[in-house]
Coordinates of C-alpha atoms in Angstrom, one line a residue:
M1 CA 0.0 0.0 0.0
I2 CA 1.3 3.4 -0.8
C3 CA -0.4 6.5 0.7
D4 CA 0.5 10.0 -0.7
D5 CA -1.7 11.8 1.9
H6 CA 0.3 10.5 4.8
R7 CA 3.5 9.8 2.8
F8 CA 4.0 6.2 3.7
I9 CA 4.6 2.8 2.1
F10 CA 3.2 -0.2 3.9
V11 CA 4.8 -3.5 2.9
H12 CA 2.0 -5.9 3.7
I13 CA 3.2 -9.4 4.5
N14 CA 0.2 -11.7 4.5
K15 CA -1.2 -13.0 7.8
T16 CA 0.4 -10.3 9.9
G17 CA -2.6 -8.1 10.6
G18 CA -2.1 -6.1 7.4
T19 CA -5.7 -5.8 6.3
S20 CA -6.6 -4.5 9.7
I21 CA -4.0 -1.8 9.1
E22 CA -5.1 -1.1 5.6
K23 CA -8.7 -0.6 6.8
V24 CA -7.6 2.4 8.9
F25 CA -6.7 4.2 5.6
V26 CA -9.0 2.3 3.1
P27 CA -12.2 1.3 5.0
Q28 CA -13.2 -1.2 2.2
A29 CA -9.8 -3.0 2.4
D30 CA -11.5 -6.2 3.7
Q31 CA -13.9 -6.3 0.8
K32 CA -11.6 -5.4 -2.1
D33 CA -7.8 -5.6 -2.2
V34 CA -6.0 -2.3 -2.0
R35 CA -3.6 -1.6 -4.9
Y36 CA -0.2 -3.2 -4.6
K37 CA -1.4 -5.5 -1.7
H38 CA 1.5 -7.8 -0.7
A39 CA 4.0 -6.0 -2.9
S40 CA 7.6 -6.3 -1.7
A41 CA 10.0 -3.5 -0.8
A42 CA 11.9 -4.2 -4.0
Y43 CA 8.7 -3.8 -6.0
Y44 CA 8.0 -0.4 -4.4
R45 CA 11.5 0.8 -5.0
R46 CA 11.3 -0.2 -8.7
K47 CA 7.8 1.3 -9.2
F48 CA 8.1 4.4 -7.1
P49 CA 11.8 5.2 -6.8
I50 CA 11.5 8.8 -5.6
R51 CA 8.7 8.2 -3.1
F52 CA 10.4 5.0 -1.9
W53 CA 13.3 7.0 -0.6
R54 CA 11.2 9.9 0.7
Y55 CA 8.3 8.1 2.3
F56 CA 8.2 6.4 5.7
K57 CA 8.2 2.6 5.0
F58 CA 6.9 0.1 7.5
A59 CA 5.9 -3.6 7.7
F60 CA 4.8 -6.1 10.3
V61 CA 6.2 -9.6 10.8
R62 CA 5.1 -12.7 12.7
N63 CA 6.7 -15.6 14.4
P64 CA 7.2 -18.1 11.5
W65 CA 5.8 -21.1 13.4
D66 CA 2.6 -19.1 14.2
W67 CA 2.5 -17.5 10.8
L68 CA 2.5 -20.9 9.0
V69 CA -0.4 -22.2 11.2
S70 CA -2.4 -19.1 10.3
R71 CA -1.4 -19.4 6.6
Y72 CA -2.4 -23.0 6.6
H73 CA -5.9 -22.3 7.9
W74 CA -6.4 -19.4 5.6
S75 CA -5.3 -21.4 2.5
R76 CA -7.3 -24.5 3.5
D77 CA -10.4 -23.1 5.2
R78 CA -10.9 -19.7 3.4
Q79 CA -9.3 -20.1 0.0
H80 CA -10.0 -23.9 -0.3
L81 CA -6.6 -24.5 -2.0
F82 CA -6.1 -27.9 -0.4
D83 CA -7.7 -30.2 2.1
Y84 CA -4.8 -32.0 3.7
S85 CA -3.2 -31.7 7.1
F86 CA -0.8 -29.1 8.5
E87 CA 1.8 -31.9 8.7
E88 CA 1.3 -32.6 5.0
M89 CA 1.7 -28.9 4.1
L90 CA 5.0 -28.8 6.0
A91 CA 6.2 -32.0 4.4
R92 CA 5.4 -30.7 0.9
M93 CA 7.2 -27.4 1.7
A94 CA 10.3 -29.3 2.9
Q95 CA 10.4 -31.4 -0.2
G96 CA 9.6 -28.5 -2.6
V97 CA 6.4 -30.2 -3.7
P98 CA 3.6 -27.8 -4.9
L99 CA 1.0 -27.1 -2.2
A100 CA -1.9 -26.6 -4.6
A101 CA -2.7 -26.9 -8.2
D102 CA -2.8 -23.6 -10.0
A103 CA -1.5 -21.7 -7.0
A104 CA 2.3 -21.4 -7.6
W105 CA 2.0 -17.9 -6.0
L106 CA 1.5 -19.6 -2.6
Q107 CA 5.1 -20.9 -2.5
N108 CA 6.6 -18.3 -4.8
E109 CA 5.3 -15.3 -3.0
A110 CA 3.0 -15.8 0.0
L111 CA 5.3 -18.3 1.8
L112 CA 8.6 -16.6 1.0
P113 CA 10.6 -15.7 4.2
Q114 CA 9.3 -12.4 5.5
V115 CA 12.7 -10.8 5.6
E116 CA 13.0 -11.4 1.8
R117 CA 10.0 -9.3 1.2
L118 CA 11.5 -6.4 3.2
S119 CA 15.0 -6.6 1.8
I120 CA 16.8 -5.2 -1.2
G121 CA 20.4 -6.4 -1.7
G122 CA 20.4 -8.4 1.5
R123 CA 19.4 -5.5 3.7
I124 CA 16.0 -4.7 5.3
R125 CA 14.9 -1.5 3.5
V126 CA 11.9 -0.4 5.6
D127 CA 12.2 2.2 8.3
Y128 CA 10.2 0.3 10.9
V129 CA 9.3 -3.4 11.4
G130 CA 6.5 -4.0 13.8
R131 CA 5.4 -7.3 15.2
Y132 CA 2.1 -9.1 14.9
E133 CA 2.6 -10.2 18.5
N134 CA 2.6 -6.5 19.6
L135 CA 0.2 -5.2 16.8
Q136 CA -1.7 -2.4 18.5
P137 CA 1.2 -0.8 20.4
D138 CA 3.5 -1.1 17.3
F139 CA 0.8 0.4 15.1
D140 CA 0.5 3.2 17.6
T141 CA 4.3 3.8 17.0
V142 CA 3.6 3.9 13.3
C143 CA 0.8 6.5 13.8
A144 CA 3.2 8.6 15.9
R145 CA 5.8 8.5 13.1
L146 CA 3.1 9.6 10.6
S147 CA 1.9 12.4 13.0
I148 CA -1.6 11.0 13.0
E149 CA -3.8 10.2 16.0
P150 CA -3.5 6.5 17.1
R151 CA -6.4 4.4 15.8
M152 CA -7.7 1.2 17.2
L153 CA -7.3 -1.8 14.9
S154 CA -10.1 -4.2 14.2
H155 CA -9.2 -7.9 13.9
T156 CA -9.9 -8.6 10.2
F157 CA -9.6 -12.0 8.6
K158 CA -8.9 -13.9 11.7
T159 CA -8.2 -17.6 11.3
D160 CA -9.7 -20.1 13.7
H161 CA -7.1 -22.3 15.4
G162 CA -5.6 -23.0 18.8
S163 CA -2.1 -22.2 20.0
Y164 CA 0.5 -22.7 17.3
V165 CA 2.8 -24.7 19.6
D166 CA 0.2 -27.6 19.6
Y167 CA 0.6 -28.1 15.8
Y168 CA 4.3 -29.1 16.0
D169 CA 6.4 -32.0 17.0
D170 CA 10.2 -31.9 16.9
A171 CA 10.5 -32.8 13.3
S172 CA 8.0 -30.3 12.0
R173 CA 9.5 -27.6 14.2
K174 CA 12.8 -28.2 12.6
I175 CA 11.4 -27.9 9.1
V176 CA 10.3 -24.3 10.0
E177 CA 13.7 -23.7 11.6
R178 CA 15.4 -24.7 8.3
L179 CA 13.0 -23.0 5.8
Y180 CA 12.7 -19.8 7.8
A181 CA 16.1 -19.5 9.4
A182 CA 16.5 -16.0 7.8
D183 CA 13.3 -14.8 9.6
I184 CA 14.3 -16.4 12.9
A185 CA 17.8 -14.7 12.7
A186 CA 16.6 -11.3 11.5
F187 CA 13.7 -10.9 13.9
G188 CA 14.9 -13.0 16.9
Y189 CA 11.9 -15.3 16.9
R190 CA 12.0 -18.6 18.7
F191 CA 9.5 -21.5 19.1
G192 CA 7.1 -20.9 22.0
G193 CA 8.1 -17.4 22.6

């Protein structure tokens, strides 16, 4: 999302509370995708080079183990892309097997490590990275940086599931450690915390 009124670029990583943030600025964001939804920092730099360097850029990230549980339920229950188990999804990811027919974007875009979507030339190129686990206070920080009144976020597009730790055994936990090592290192995430 790019907003000229408030001079910001929001790099919206899926399943990190992004639609709730977009709704603050575009009230219909839950009914119709905002332009450039889920575009990477690299895309914004290519498409809007002057504004990219001048505007405040921010994003939100999420613990990769929790993020994958939410993504699984969204893709299975809301998008109906597949009907297999969470364990099967992780096994397919580990083996590089397609997750869904006619949905290459799922692995090629939606499930890329979060840090890749924020980086250009191996460096994070947004000014602020908030955390899903601290969504409202971190969004309040964004509002302060934009010099706007803090606004309460709604919980849009919530997935229905229990605690993410209950979805994993040692083997599946290690798959995520391997596939998302860059996110774990960049953002200091750990399993269960």
